[in-house]
mmCIF file of C-alpha atoms in Angstrom:
data_model
loop_
_atom_site.group_PDB
_atom_site.id
_atom_site.type_symbol
_atom_site.label_atom_id
_atom_site.label_comp_id
_atom_site.label_asym_id
_atom_site.label_seq_id
_atom_site.Cartn_x
_atom_site.Cartn_y
_atom_site.Cartn_z
ATOM 1 C CA MET W 17 -73.446 13.230 38.958
ATOM 2 C CA ARG W 18 -71.420 10.106 38.200
ATOM 3 C CA PRO W 19 -69.283 8.655 41.047
ATOM 4 C CA ALA W 20 -65.966 9.887 39.636
ATOM 5 C CA GLU W 21 -67.108 13.454 38.899
ATOM 6 C CA PHE W 22 -67.099 14.591 42.527
ATOM 7 C CA PRO W 23 -63.468 13.638 43.262
ATOM 8 C CA VAL W 24 -62.342 15.099 39.923
ATOM 9 C CA GLU W 25 -63.885 18.427 40.912
ATOM 10 C CA ALA W 26 -62.132 18.147 44.288
ATOM 11 C CA ILE W 27 -58.648 17.818 42.777
ATOM 12 C CA ILE W 28 -59.369 20.585 40.258
ATOM 13 C CA GLU W 29 -60.232 22.936 43.137
ATOM 14 C CA ALA W 30 -57.037 21.915 44.963
ATOM 15 C CA MET W 31 -55.017 22.671 41.817
ATOM 16 C CA ARG W 32 -56.726 26.060 41.457
ATOM 17 C CA ALA W 33 -55.841 26.866 45.069
ATOM 18 C CA ASN W 34 -52.190 25.995 44.342
ATOM 19 C CA PRO W 35 -51.684 27.019 40.669
ATOM 20 C CA THR W 36 -47.883 26.798 40.805
ATOM 21 C CA GLY W 37 -47.905 23.166 42.017
ATOM 22 C CA ASN W 38 -46.971 20.306 39.694
ATOM 23 C CA TYR W 39 -49.871 17.863 39.900
ATOM 24 C CA ASN W 40 -48.923 15.850 36.796
ATOM 25 C CA GLY W 41 -48.407 12.114 37.300
ATOM 26 C CA SER W 42 -50.078 8.712 37.625
ATOM 27 C CA TRP W 43 -51.189 6.906 40.787
ATOM 28 C CA THR W 44 -52.509 3.502 41.750
ATOM 29 C CA ALA W 45 -52.318 4.320 45.475
ATOM 30 C CA PRO W 46 -52.157 7.499 47.555
ATOM 31 C CA PRO W 47 -48.659 9.015 47.282
ATOM 32 C CA PRO W 48 -46.728 9.914 50.447
ATOM 33 C CA ALA W 49 -47.760 13.393 51.613
ATOM 34 C CA THR W 50 -44.415 15.217 51.625
ATOM 35 C CA ASN W 51 -45.583 18.670 50.472
ATOM 36 C CA LEU W 52 -48.819 20.517 49.651
ATOM 37 C CA VAL W 53 -49.183 18.936 46.191
ATOM 38 C CA THR W 54 -48.591 15.367 47.335
ATOM 39 C CA ARG W 55 -50.841 15.968 50.360
ATOM 40 C CA ASP W 56 -53.650 17.056 48.011
ATOM 41 C CA LEU W 57 -53.022 13.981 45.855
ATOM 42 C CA ASN W 58 -52.842 11.718 48.923
ATOM 43 C CA PHE W 59 -56.231 12.880 50.208
ATOM 44 C CA TRP W 60 -57.732 12.661 46.702
ATOM 45 C CA MET W 61 -56.591 9.098 46.021
ATOM 46 C CA ALA W 62 -57.290 7.884 49.583
ATOM 47 C CA GLY W 63 -60.838 9.226 49.425
ATOM 48 C CA MET W 64 -61.552 7.586 46.105
ATOM 49 C CA GLN W 65 -60.118 4.241 47.265
ATOM 50 C CA GLY W 66 -61.482 4.292 50.819
ATOM 51 C CA VAL W 67 -58.079 3.872 52.466
ATOM 52 C CA ALA W 68 -56.381 5.920 55.192
ATOM 53 C CA ASN W 69 -55.104 9.314 54.095
ATOM 54 C CA ALA W 70 -51.960 10.991 55.480
ATOM 55 C CA ASP W 71 -53.879 11.953 58.644
ATOM 56 C CA GLY W 72 -55.094 8.372 59.156
ATOM 57 C CA VAL W 73 -58.692 9.194 58.226
ATOM 58 C CA VAL W 74 -60.596 6.685 56.095
ATOM 59 C CA THR W 75 -63.480 7.764 53.847
ATOM 60 C CA SER W 76 -66.061 5.049 54.345
ATOM 61 C CA PRO W 77 -67.552 3.935 52.169
ATOM 62 C CA ALA W 78 -64.997 4.692 49.490
ATOM 63 C CA ILE W 79 -66.074 7.372 47.024
ATOM 64 C CA ILE W 80 -65.323 4.997 44.139
ATOM 65 C CA GLY W 81 -63.579 1.859 45.440
ATOM 66 C CA ALA W 82 -60.376 -0.084 45.887
ATOM 67 C CA GLY W 83 -58.225 -0.298 42.794
ATOM 68 C CA THR W 84 -59.108 3.178 41.549
ATOM 69 C CA GLN W 85 -56.313 4.603 39.390
ATOM 70 C CA ALA W 86 -55.780 8.196 38.342
ATOM 71 C CA SER W 87 -53.544 10.344 36.186
ATOM 72 C CA ILE W 88 -53.129 14.053 35.573
ATOM 73 C CA SER W 89 -51.220 15.419 32.590
ATOM 74 C CA GLY W 90 -50.741 18.675 30.717
ATOM 75 C CA CYS W 91 -51.328 20.972 33.673
ATOM 76 C CA PRO W 92 -51.715 23.840 34.108
ATOM 77 C CA ALA W 93 -52.321 24.868 30.469
ATOM 78 C CA ALA W 94 -54.326 21.871 29.235
ATOM 79 C CA CYS W 95 -55.057 19.483 32.106
ATOM 80 C CA VAL W 96 -56.332 15.994 31.381
ATOM 81 C CA ILE W 97 -57.545 14.186 34.491
ATOM 82 C CA THR W 98 -58.306 10.496 34.052
ATOM 83 C CA VAL W 99 -59.885 8.272 36.701
ATOM 84 C CA GLN W 100 -60.325 4.542 36.083
ATOM 85 C CA TRP W 101 -62.027 1.998 38.320
ATOM 86 C CA ASP W 102 -63.458 -1.504 38.450
ATOM 87 C CA ASP W 103 -67.246 -1.398 38.407
ATOM 88 C CA SER W 104 -67.778 -5.157 38.481
ATOM 89 C CA ARG W 105 -70.320 -4.843 41.289
ATOM 90 C CA ALA W 106 -72.625 -3.199 38.711
ATOM 91 C CA GLY W 107 -72.197 -6.155 36.348
ATOM 92 C CA ALA W 108 -70.505 -6.640 33.004
ATOM 93 C CA ASP W 109 -73.590 -5.993 30.888
ATOM 94 C CA GLN W 110 -72.479 -2.446 30.040
ATOM 95 C CA GLY W 111 -69.489 -3.424 27.899
ATOM 96 C CA GLY W 112 -67.158 -4.664 30.622
ATOM 97 C CA THR W 113 -66.373 -3.759 34.183
ATOM 98 C CA THR W 114 -63.693 -1.106 33.739
ATOM 99 C CA ARG W 115 -64.991 2.446 33.835
ATOM 100 C CA THR W 116 -63.057 5.572 32.879
ATOM 101 C CA ILE W 117 -63.862 9.237 33.165
ATOM 102 C CA VAL W 118 -61.697 11.861 31.436
ATOM 103 C CA THR W 119 -61.987 15.533 32.328
ATOM 104 C CA ARG W 120 -60.197 18.375 30.546
ATOM 105 C CA THR W 121 -59.680 21.789 32.123
ATOM 106 C CA THR W 122 -57.343 24.755 32.349
ATOM 107 C CA ILE W 123 -56.007 25.963 35.684
#
């Protein structure tokens, strides 16, 4: 399993548990946790980046790393979940340091 696949599955399961929530958007940092949807998104982004979530808990080491960005669009009918991160620690010999994973699903 690639590093970004686990957190993508995590947010998909959160969306399935709350099928009426609007999870569409783009994030470069965990959003404020003001309701169930933004709490799910807060925990998701914080875990990937290795920063404190709404409860003050830090996933260490980060699942992916600082600077991870994510977007969700088209949900619930045709969800496209995109996660992008800097993989410079692995070197630039694989066509650059930016990595992207795109997952499509229906909720």
